[in-house]
Short mmCIF file of C-alpha atoms and ligand atoms in Angstrom, two decimals:
data_model
loop_
_atom_site.label_atom_id
_atom_site.label_comp_id
_atom_site.label_asym_id
_atom_site.label_seq_id
_atom_site.Cartn_x
_atom_site.Cartn_y
_atom_site.Cartn_z
CA UNK A 1 14.95 10.10 -7.26
CA UNK A 2 15.60 12.34 -4.25
CA UNK A 3 13.04 15.11 -4.41
CA UNK A 4 10.11 16.47 -6.36
CA UNK A 5 9.84 20.16 -7.21
CA UNK A 6 6.27 21.34 -7.73
CA UNK A 7 5.04 24.72 -8.92
CA UNK A 8 1.50 24.66 -7.59
CA UNK A 9 -1.74 26.33 -8.51
CA UNK A 10 -2.45 24.58 -11.82
CA UNK A 11 -5.74 22.77 -12.29
CA UNK A 12 -5.51 19.16 -13.46
CA UNK A 13 -7.14 18.04 -16.72
CA UNK A 14 -6.90 14.85 -18.77
CA UNK A 15 -6.91 11.09 -18.38
CA UNK A 16 -4.71 8.76 -16.38
CA UNK A 17 -4.30 5.02 -15.90
CA UNK A 18 -4.13 3.45 -12.47
CA UNK A 19 -1.51 0.73 -11.90
CA UNK A 20 -1.95 -2.64 -10.21
CA UNK A 21 -2.60 -2.63 -6.47
CA UNK A 22 0.54 -2.33 -4.35
CA UNK A 23 -0.96 -4.06 -1.34
CA UNK A 24 -2.21 -6.96 -3.47
CA UNK A 25 1.18 -7.27 -5.20
CA UNK A 26 3.14 -7.33 -1.95
CA UNK A 27 0.98 -10.23 -0.70
CA UNK A 28 0.80 -12.16 -3.97
CA UNK A 29 4.57 -12.11 -4.70
CA UNK A 30 5.45 -13.84 -1.38
CA UNK A 31 2.56 -16.30 -1.94
CA UNK A 32 4.10 -17.30 -5.31
CA UNK A 33 6.79 -19.04 -3.24
CA UNK A 34 4.29 -21.86 -2.58
CA UNK A 35 3.55 -22.42 -6.27
CA UNK A 36 5.23 -25.30 -8.09
CA UNK A 37 5.65 -24.09 -11.65
CA UNK A 38 5.60 -20.83 -13.56
CA UNK A 39 3.32 -17.98 -12.45
CA UNK A 40 2.67 -15.09 -14.78
CA UNK A 41 1.64 -11.94 -12.89
CA UNK A 42 0.01 -9.18 -14.94
CA UNK A 43 -0.85 -5.60 -13.96
CA UNK A 44 1.98 -5.70 -11.41
CA UNK A 45 2.89 -2.15 -10.28
CA UNK A 46 6.47 -1.12 -11.03
CA UNK A 47 7.41 0.25 -7.62
CA UNK A 48 10.35 -0.33 -5.33
CA UNK A 49 8.43 -2.58 -2.89
CA UNK A 50 7.57 -5.09 -5.65
CA UNK A 51 11.15 -4.88 -7.02
CA UNK A 52 12.51 -5.77 -3.59
CA UNK A 53 10.13 -8.70 -3.14
CA UNK A 54 11.08 -10.08 -6.56
CA UNK A 55 14.75 -9.69 -5.61
CA UNK A 56 14.03 -11.62 -2.40
CA UNK A 57 12.51 -14.48 -4.38
CA UNK A 58 15.51 -14.44 -6.72
CA UNK A 59 17.87 -14.73 -3.72
CA UNK A 60 15.84 -17.81 -2.71
CA UNK A 61 16.43 -19.49 -6.07
CA UNK A 62 13.35 -18.34 -8.00
CA UNK A 63 13.65 -17.53 -11.71
CA UNK A 64 12.17 -14.09 -12.42
CA UNK A 65 11.66 -12.89 -16.01
CA UNK A 66 10.37 -9.42 -16.84
CA UNK A 67 8.16 -10.00 -19.89
CA UNK A 68 6.86 -6.46 -20.46
CA UNK A 69 6.02 -3.46 -18.26
CA UNK A 70 3.72 -4.85 -15.57
CA UNK A 71 4.09 -8.50 -16.59
CA UNK A 72 6.52 -10.81 -14.79
CA UNK A 73 7.04 -14.58 -14.90
CA UNK A 74 8.16 -16.17 -11.62
CA UNK A 75 9.16 -19.82 -11.32
CA UNK A 76 9.63 -21.07 -7.76
CA UNK A 77 10.22 -24.73 -8.68
CA UNK A 78 13.70 -24.80 -7.07
CA UNK A 79 13.55 -22.46 -4.09
CA UNK A 80 15.38 -22.72 -0.76
CA UNK A 81 15.70 -20.75 2.47
CA UNK A 82 18.52 -18.20 2.49
CA UNK A 83 19.78 -15.66 5.03
CA UNK A 84 20.90 -13.47 2.11
CA UNK A 85 17.38 -12.01 1.99
CA UNK A 86 17.68 -10.33 5.41
CA UNK A 87 18.98 -6.89 4.29
CA UNK A 88 15.94 -6.64 1.97
CA UNK A 89 13.30 -8.15 4.29
CA UNK A 90 14.25 -5.52 6.91
CA UNK A 91 13.27 -2.75 4.49
CA UNK A 92 9.67 -3.63 3.74
CA UNK A 93 6.56 -4.32 5.76
CA UNK A 94 5.15 -7.03 3.53
CA UNK A 95 8.22 -9.24 3.97
CA UNK A 96 6.34 -10.78 6.92
CA UNK A 97 4.06 -12.56 4.45
CA UNK A 98 7.10 -14.74 3.75
CA UNK A 99 6.47 -16.34 7.15
CA UNK A 100 3.17 -17.81 5.90
CA UNK A 101 4.50 -18.77 2.49
CA UNK A 102 7.81 -20.26 3.76
CA UNK A 103 5.83 -22.34 6.25
CA UNK A 104 3.56 -23.52 3.43
CA UNK A 105 6.51 -24.34 1.19
CA UNK A 106 9.18 -25.62 3.60
CA UNK A 107 7.34 -26.25 6.89
CA UNK A 108 9.63 -23.64 8.43
CA UNK A 109 10.39 -19.95 8.02
CA UNK A 110 13.34 -17.69 8.71
CA UNK A 111 13.20 -13.97 8.09
CA UNK A 112 13.68 -10.65 9.89
CA UNK A 113 11.21 -8.41 11.64
CA UNK A 114 9.67 -6.28 8.87
CA UNK A 115 10.35 -2.62 8.06
CA UNK A 116 7.90 -0.24 6.39
CA UNK A 117 6.14 2.98 7.35
CA UNK A 118 6.34 4.09 10.97
CA UNK A 119 2.84 4.73 12.35
CA UNK A 120 3.84 4.03 15.96
CA UNK A 121 3.85 0.49 17.32
CA UNK A 122 3.09 -2.15 14.66
CA UNK A 123 2.71 -5.42 16.59
CA UNK A 124 2.52 -8.83 14.90
CA UNK A 125 0.95 -10.70 17.83
CA UNK A 126 -2.11 -11.69 15.76
CA UNK A 127 0.10 -13.18 13.02
CA UNK A 128 1.91 -15.20 15.69
CA UNK A 129 -1.35 -16.26 17.35
CA UNK A 130 -2.66 -17.55 14.01
CA UNK A 131 0.56 -19.42 13.19
CA UNK A 132 0.65 -21.04 16.64
CA UNK A 133 -2.94 -22.24 16.17
CA UNK A 134 -1.80 -23.91 12.92
CA UNK A 135 0.82 -25.90 14.88
CA UNK A 136 3.79 -23.59 14.40
CA UNK A 137 6.38 -22.71 17.05
CA UNK A 138 7.54 -19.11 16.65
CA UNK A 139 10.71 -17.65 18.10
CA UNK A 140 11.51 -13.95 17.76
CA UNK A 141 14.96 -12.84 18.93
CA UNK A 142 17.53 -10.23 17.88
CA UNK A 143 15.28 -9.01 15.07
CA UNK A 144 14.96 -12.48 13.51
CA UNK A 145 11.83 -14.60 13.24
CA UNK A 146 12.21 -18.38 13.26
CA UNK A 147 9.07 -20.43 12.82
CA UNK A 148 8.64 -24.18 12.41
CA UNK A 149 5.71 -26.53 12.00
CA UNK A 150 7.39 -29.59 13.58
CA UNK A 151 4.46 -31.91 12.82
CA UNK A 152 3.33 -30.06 9.70
CA UNK A 153 0.72 -27.30 9.42
CA UNK A 154 -2.68 -28.36 10.79
CA UNK A 155 -6.00 -26.62 10.08
CA UNK A 156 -7.53 -24.79 13.07
CA UNK A 157 -10.30 -22.46 14.19
CA UNK A 158 -8.79 -19.01 14.76
CA UNK A 159 -10.41 -15.83 16.06
CA UNK A 160 -8.35 -12.69 15.42
CA UNK A 161 -8.63 -10.25 18.35
CA UNK A 162 -8.03 -7.29 16.06
CA UNK A 163 -9.16 -6.71 12.47
CA UNK A 164 -5.74 -6.87 10.82
CA UNK A 165 -5.00 -6.89 7.10
CA UNK A 166 -1.55 -8.36 7.65
CA UNK A 167 -2.60 -11.12 10.06
CA UNK A 168 -5.54 -12.09 7.84
CA UNK A 169 -3.23 -12.42 4.82
CA UNK A 170 -0.41 -14.20 6.61
CA UNK A 171 -2.63 -16.79 8.31
CA UNK A 172 -4.65 -17.34 5.12
CA UNK A 173 -1.44 -18.00 3.15
CA UNK A 174 -0.16 -20.53 5.72
CA UNK A 175 -3.57 -22.25 5.93
CA UNK A 176 -3.53 -23.01 2.18
CA UNK A 177 -1.04 -25.86 2.71
CA UNK A 178 -2.27 -26.95 6.18
CA UNK A 179 -3.86 -30.37 6.62
CA UNK A 180 -7.62 -30.08 6.97
CA UNK A 181 -9.87 -27.05 7.38
CA UNK A 182 -9.02 -23.64 8.81
CA UNK A 183 -11.64 -21.09 9.83
CA UNK A 184 -10.38 -17.56 10.47
CA UNK A 185 -12.89 -15.24 12.15
CA UNK A 186 -12.94 -11.44 12.52
CA UNK A 187 -10.77 -11.02 9.42
CA UNK A 188 -10.13 -7.86 7.40
CA UNK A 189 -12.12 -7.41 4.17
CA UNK A 190 -9.89 -5.16 2.06
CA UNK A 191 -10.05 -5.66 -1.74
CA UNK A 192 -6.45 -6.90 -1.82
CA UNK A 193 -7.37 -9.74 0.55
CA UNK A 194 -10.00 -10.87 -1.95
CA UNK A 195 -7.44 -10.49 -4.74
CA UNK A 196 -4.91 -12.67 -2.91
CA UNK A 197 -7.58 -15.33 -2.30
CA UNK A 198 -8.55 -15.22 -6.00
CA UNK A 199 -4.89 -15.59 -6.98
CA UNK A 200 -4.38 -18.56 -4.65
CA UNK A 201 -7.64 -20.22 -5.77
CA UNK A 202 -6.64 -19.83 -9.42
CA UNK A 203 -3.42 -21.73 -8.56
CA UNK A 204 -5.38 -24.58 -6.93
CA UNK A 205 -6.13 -23.39 -3.36
CA UNK A 206 -9.56 -23.77 -1.75
CA UNK A 207 -10.40 -20.50 0.03
CA UNK A 208 -13.93 -19.22 0.62
CA UNK A 209 -15.35 -16.14 2.28
CA UNK A 210 -12.61 -13.60 1.42
CA UNK A 211 -14.33 -10.20 1.49
CA UNK A 212 -16.57 -11.25 4.43
CA UNK A 213 -15.46 -11.43 8.06
CA UNK A 214 -14.97 -15.21 8.08
CA UNK A 215 -12.49 -16.97 5.79
CA UNK A 216 -12.56 -20.76 5.38
CA UNK A 217 -9.60 -22.58 3.89
CA UNK A 218 -9.45 -26.26 3.01
CA UNK A 219 -5.80 -27.27 2.81
CA UNK A 220 -4.38 -28.63 -0.46
CA UNK A 221 -1.23 -30.68 -1.20
CA UNK A 222 0.26 -28.33 -3.78
CA UNK A 223 -0.36 -25.29 -5.96
CA UNK A 224 0.16 -25.20 -9.72
CA UNK A 225 1.33 -22.40 -12.00
CA UNK A 226 -0.88 -20.12 -14.07
CA UNK A 227 -1.55 -16.51 -15.08
CA UNK A 228 -3.11 -13.90 -12.82
CA UNK A 229 -3.93 -10.22 -13.35
CA UNK A 230 -3.94 -8.02 -10.25
CA UNK A 231 -6.71 -5.56 -9.33
CA UNK A 232 -6.11 -1.83 -9.73
CA UNK A 233 -4.79 0.18 -6.78
CA UNK A 234 -7.58 1.69 -4.67
CA UNK A 235 -5.26 4.07 -2.82
CA UNK A 236 -3.37 5.25 -5.90
CA UNK A 237 -6.72 6.11 -7.50
CA UNK A 238 -7.89 7.78 -4.28
CA UNK A 239 -4.72 9.87 -4.13
CA UNK A 240 -5.29 11.28 -7.64
CA UNK A 241 -8.97 11.85 -6.78
CA UNK A 242 -7.78 13.89 -3.80
CA UNK A 243 -5.31 15.77 -6.02
CA UNK A 244 -8.10 16.82 -8.40
CA UNK A 245 -10.37 17.73 -5.47
CA UNK A 246 -7.63 19.93 -4.01
CA UNK A 247 -6.14 21.50 -7.14
CA UNK A 248 -9.41 21.64 -9.12
CA UNK A 249 -9.98 20.52 -12.70
CA UNK A 250 -11.50 17.48 -14.36
CA UNK A 251 -9.82 14.09 -14.78
CA UNK A 252 -10.91 10.70 -16.06
CA UNK A 253 -9.25 7.91 -14.07
CA UNK A 254 -9.10 4.61 -15.98
CA UNK A 255 -8.43 1.05 -14.79
CA UNK A 256 -10.28 1.30 -11.46
CA UNK A 257 -12.99 -0.71 -9.72
CA UNK A 258 -15.46 2.04 -8.74
CA UNK A 259 -16.95 -0.15 -5.95
CA UNK A 260 -13.57 -0.16 -4.18
CA UNK A 261 -13.54 3.64 -4.32
CA UNK A 262 -17.08 4.12 -2.90
CA UNK A 263 -15.82 5.16 0.56
CA UNK A 264 -13.60 7.84 -1.03
CA UNK A 265 -16.09 8.97 -3.70
CA UNK A 266 -18.85 9.42 -1.10
CA UNK A 267 -16.67 11.67 1.06
CA UNK A 268 -15.51 13.75 -1.91
CA UNK A 269 -19.13 14.22 -3.05
CA UNK A 270 -19.98 15.47 0.45
CA UNK A 271 -17.20 18.03 -0.05
CA UNK A 272 -18.78 19.27 -3.27
CA UNK A 273 -16.64 17.30 -5.73
CA UNK A 274 -18.39 15.66 -8.70
CA UNK A 275 -17.54 11.97 -9.04
CA UNK A 276 -19.08 9.90 -11.84
CA UNK A 277 -18.65 6.16 -12.12
CA UNK A 278 -18.40 4.05 -15.28
CA UNK A 279 -17.61 0.35 -15.74
CA UNK A 280 -13.89 0.53 -15.01
CA UNK A 281 -13.33 4.28 -14.83
CA UNK A 282 -14.42 7.34 -12.89
CA UNK A 283 -14.32 11.04 -13.58
CA UNK A 284 -13.56 13.56 -10.87
CA UNK A 285 -14.43 17.22 -11.38
CA UNK A 286 -14.09 20.18 -9.02
CA UNK A 287 -14.67 23.77 -10.04
CA UNK A 288 -16.49 25.38 -7.06
CA UNK A 289 -15.50 25.76 -3.40
CA UNK A 290 -14.84 22.75 -1.16
CA UNK A 291 -17.09 22.13 1.82
CA UNK A 292 -15.96 20.92 5.25
CA UNK A 293 -16.59 17.31 6.32
CA UNK A 294 -15.71 14.99 9.16
CA UNK A 295 -13.80 11.79 8.34
CA UNK A 296 -13.13 8.69 10.42
CA UNK A 297 -10.78 6.05 9.10
CA UNK A 298 -11.78 2.42 9.57
CA UNK A 299 -11.05 -1.00 8.10
CA UNK A 300 -12.68 -1.62 4.68
CA UNK A 301 -15.38 -0.76 3.67
CA UNK A 302 -14.76 2.28 5.88
CA UNK A 303 -12.70 5.27 4.79
CA UNK A 304 -9.11 3.94 4.36
CA UNK A 305 -6.43 5.03 6.80
CA UNK A 306 -4.06 5.08 3.80
CA UNK A 307 -6.09 8.03 2.44
CA UNK A 308 -6.06 9.96 5.74
CA UNK A 309 -3.04 12.24 5.03
CA UNK A 310 -4.31 13.07 1.52
CA UNK A 311 -7.88 13.95 2.64
CA UNK A 312 -6.58 15.99 5.60
CA UNK A 313 -4.49 17.97 3.14
CA UNK A 314 -7.46 18.70 0.88
CA UNK A 315 -9.56 19.73 3.90
CA UNK A 316 -7.09 22.57 4.55
CA UNK A 317 -8.69 24.23 1.51
CA UNK A 318 -12.35 23.50 2.48
CA UNK A 319 -14.64 26.17 3.94
CA UNK A 320 -14.96 25.77 7.72
CA UNK A 321 -13.61 23.37 10.34
CA UNK A 322 -13.24 19.65 9.62
CA UNK A 323 -12.47 16.85 12.06
CA UNK A 324 -10.47 13.80 11.02
CA UNK A 325 -10.32 10.81 13.37
CA UNK A 326 -7.75 8.07 12.81
CA UNK A 327 -9.39 4.77 13.65
CA UNK A 328 -6.60 2.33 12.77
CA UNK A 329 -3.16 3.62 13.79
CA UNK A 330 -1.95 5.29 17.00
CA UNK A 331 0.42 7.76 15.41
CA UNK A 332 -0.38 8.82 11.87
CA UNK A 333 -0.19 12.61 12.02
CA UNK A 334 3.57 13.21 11.83
CA UNK A 335 3.12 14.81 8.41
CA UNK A 336 0.98 17.60 9.94
CA UNK A 337 4.17 19.44 10.94
CA UNK A 338 5.15 19.49 7.26
CA UNK A 339 1.72 20.83 6.24
CA UNK A 340 2.04 23.57 8.87
CA UNK A 341 5.19 24.75 7.05
CA UNK A 342 2.87 25.41 4.10
CA UNK A 343 0.44 27.47 6.18
CA UNK A 344 -2.01 24.75 7.26
CA UNK A 345 -3.80 25.26 10.58
CA UNK A 346 -4.29 21.85 12.14
CA UNK A 347 -4.52 20.92 15.82
CA UNK A 348 -3.76 17.30 16.65
CA UNK A 349 -4.88 15.66 19.85
CA UNK A 350 -4.29 11.92 20.05
CA UNK A 351 -6.13 10.32 17.15
CA UNK A 352 -8.03 13.49 16.20
CA UNK A 353 -7.02 16.31 13.89
CA UNK A 354 -9.01 19.54 13.76
CA UNK A 355 -8.46 21.35 10.50
CA UNK A 356 -9.24 25.06 10.18
CA UNK A 357 -10.01 25.23 6.48
CA UNK A 358 -10.28 28.03 3.96
CA UNK A 359 -6.49 28.31 3.68
CA UNK A 360 -4.49 28.78 0.49
CA UNK A 361 -1.39 26.73 1.13
CA UNK A 362 1.96 28.28 0.20
CA UNK A 363 4.91 26.37 -1.25
CA UNK A 364 7.72 25.32 1.12
CA UNK A 365 10.44 22.68 1.49
CA UNK A 366 8.79 19.65 3.12
CA UNK A 367 9.66 15.99 3.70
CA UNK A 368 7.81 12.79 2.86
CA UNK A 369 7.60 11.18 6.33
CA UNK A 370 6.24 7.92 4.90
CA UNK A 371 4.55 6.60 1.76
CA UNK A 372 1.07 8.16 2.06
CA UNK A 373 2.32 11.21 3.96
CA UNK A 374 4.64 11.77 1.01
CA UNK A 375 1.72 11.51 -1.41
CA UNK A 376 -0.12 14.08 0.72
CA UNK A 377 2.84 16.47 0.38
CA UNK A 378 2.60 16.16 -3.40
CA UNK A 379 -1.15 16.89 -3.22
CA UNK A 380 -0.37 19.91 -1.01
CA UNK A 381 2.30 21.11 -3.45
CA UNK A 382 -0.13 20.88 -6.39
CA UNK A 383 -2.67 23.02 -4.50
CA UNK A 384 -0.20 25.54 -3.07
CA UNK A 385 0.79 28.93 -4.36
CA UNK A 386 4.48 28.91 -5.30
CA UNK A 387 7.16 26.22 -5.22
CA UNK A 388 7.14 23.16 -2.99
CA UNK A 389 10.13 20.85 -2.71
CA UNK A 390 9.24 17.39 -1.40
CA UNK A 391 12.32 15.62 0.01
CA UNK A 392 12.78 11.89 0.71
CA UNK A 393 10.58 10.79 -2.18
CA UNK A 394 12.09 7.32 -1.89
CA UNK A 395 9.10 6.68 0.40
CA UNK A 396 6.66 7.72 -2.34
CA UNK A 397 8.40 5.54 -4.92
CA UNK A 398 7.85 2.49 -2.69
CA UNK A 399 4.19 2.59 -3.63
CA UNK A 400 3.40 4.92 -6.56
CA UNK A 401 4.37 3.99 -10.11
CA UNK A 402 5.60 7.02 -12.06
CA UNK A 403 3.71 9.59 -10.00
CA UNK A 404 5.59 12.45 -11.65
CA UNK A 405 4.85 11.26 -15.20
CA UNK A 406 1.18 10.69 -14.42
CA UNK A 407 0.74 14.15 -12.86
CA UNK A 408 2.64 15.87 -15.68
CA UNK A 409 0.27 14.23 -18.16
CA UNK A 410 -2.55 16.08 -16.33
CA UNK A 411 -0.78 19.43 -16.72
CA UNK A 412 0.91 19.58 -13.30
CA UNK A 413 4.21 21.42 -13.07
CA UNK A 414 6.24 18.79 -11.22
CA UNK A 415 9.73 17.43 -11.83
CA UNK A 416 11.80 14.77 -10.14
CA UNK A 417 15.30 15.83 -9.14
CA UNK A 418 18.21 13.53 -8.56
CA UNK A 419 20.94 15.00 -6.33
CA UNK A 420 24.44 14.30 -7.61
CA UNK A 421 26.65 11.98 -5.58
CA UNK A 422 29.04 14.38 -3.75
CA UNK A 423 31.90 11.92 -4.38
CA UNK A 424 31.59 12.56 -8.14
CA UNK A 425 33.57 15.72 -8.90
CA UNK A 426 32.02 16.48 -12.27
CA UNK A 427 28.47 16.51 -10.95
CA UNK A 428 28.24 19.92 -9.35
CA UNK A 429 24.59 20.73 -9.92
CA UNK A 430 21.34 18.78 -9.40
CA UNK A 431 20.17 16.83 -12.44
CA UNK A 432 16.60 17.58 -13.45
CA UNK A 433 14.59 14.71 -14.82
CA UNK A 434 11.20 15.31 -16.36
C1 UD1 B 501 -1.79 -2.83 6.03
C2 UD1 B 501 -1.28 -1.92 4.93
C3 UD1 B 501 -1.20 -0.49 5.46
C4 UD1 B 501 -2.53 -0.06 6.00
C5 UD1 B 501 -3.08 -1.07 7.00
C6 UD1 B 501 -4.49 -0.76 7.45
C7 UD1 B 501 0.10 -3.42 3.62
C8 UD1 B 501 1.49 -3.80 3.22
N1 UD1 B 501 0.02 -2.40 4.50
O1 UD1 B 501 -0.84 -2.76 7.09
O2 UD1 B 501 -0.81 0.35 4.39
O3 UD1 B 501 -2.40 1.20 6.65
O4 UD1 B 501 -3.07 -2.39 6.44
O5 UD1 B 501 -5.35 -0.71 6.33
O6 UD1 B 501 -0.87 -3.97 3.16
N2 UD1 B 501 -2.45 -5.01 14.87
C9 UD1 B 501 -2.26 -5.66 16.07
N3 UD1 B 501 -1.66 -6.89 16.04
C10 UD1 B 501 -1.26 -7.49 14.87
C11 UD1 B 501 -1.46 -6.80 13.66
C12 UD1 B 501 -2.06 -5.58 13.69
O7 UD1 B 501 -2.61 -5.15 17.13
O8 UD1 B 501 -0.73 -8.61 14.92
C13 UD1 B 501 -3.10 -3.68 14.87
C14 UD1 B 501 -2.20 -2.56 14.33
O9 UD1 B 501 -1.39 -2.02 15.35
C15 UD1 B 501 -3.22 -1.58 13.80
C16 UD1 B 501 -4.36 -2.46 13.32
O10 UD1 B 501 -4.17 -3.74 13.96
O11 UD1 B 501 -3.70 -0.75 14.84
C17 UD1 B 501 -4.42 -2.69 11.83
O12 UD1 B 501 -3.17 -3.18 11.37
P1 UD1 B 501 -3.06 -4.09 10.06
O13 UD1 B 501 -4.39 -4.12 9.38
O14 UD1 B 501 -2.44 -5.37 10.45
O15 UD1 B 501 -2.05 -3.28 9.16
P2 UD1 B 501 -0.88 -3.85 8.25
O16 UD1 B 501 -1.29 -5.16 7.69
O17 UD1 B 501 0.42 -3.76 8.97
#
């Protein structure tokens, strides 16, 4: 799809189901490369990032069978390295997890520098530091990454200088097949890191401590096949929670782990939103006015940076002045220019955004600058008076399964529009797809 057209101002009511976690899926699919035998992955989100990773495995000789929506069988018994993956690996961030899994599988890795959302500089020095400690030589030149463990991967004691989700995952994956014991300190604790460790352990790995700040891995000779069901997506759930907070209404959100949402629920409650938790569901209700809050994003269990654009958007409607501080990325406020087109009053200075609330946003043409910024534009469009057109929704579709269908089921007036290819004479008007 090319754009979403939203007629805002409708409250949201009903029930929706959250899909499997994108950030768990994009780590687990590359890790499957190390598994000898068939892996069945369940609760896999149907989004373009997972499609691309499965295509990458296919180009490396894996057999991929789509069993039913959200269930895929992957058999990596006969895989090989191939340069054919490069056009795809350049498009997604998580392709760098192939470094760890190729090293585990082949003792060497060859891929491109990753793509993904642009939040300023996204270094991979901590990934490289971890790999080098495991006995790997790494060469990065002309956008290509070549890595080789000449004498095999060897367990090591590694201290990450920065709490990094990506480095934690990549080094943990490589350590699974290293000889001996690896201790990784100062690691990230996000739920998808625990999910990846659970997946690897269920295939025969020996990883302890995921979810704390020290991970210990005892290397194993091989991994065997099996079935694994992914956790639900924390950020997808948080995005719909923000949508209900902003637009108003009452929604039950199923297939969530409420503990993973604590950081988001607590902030919404401070803003006057009712959030109730059940075993694997929550309800979010907002009828009265929204109150101002301050938010600082931090690694888990802090408030997630991937919810920063959505919460900033909702704070435009809160009474009073709110301050949002970005604690993870250098440059994650590009979307603010888009919100200003809708009447938002936000001053940005470095990592801080000061939001003058109490505004009723008005519909406008805006662009999705990246995945979560795009989700924030949809939230803004749902809250705004009039029509909002969100362009470049390809970013949103990297990480949200059927966002339009899910929001329509809650009563939102949103449609996806596919622009006709100008080379096709008969297609003179945009095609509207429900
Ligand atoms: C992942 C998520 C992304 C999320 C981020 C933080 C995926 C595919 N993406 O990105 O959506 O916003 O976690 O929750 O899961 N850093 C270094 N050196 C490194 C690696 C990172 O300095 O080698 C810095 C980064 O510049 C950033 C911070 O560490 O300031 C955190 O980055 P990291 O946790 O690695 O983010 P990603 O794994 O890229």
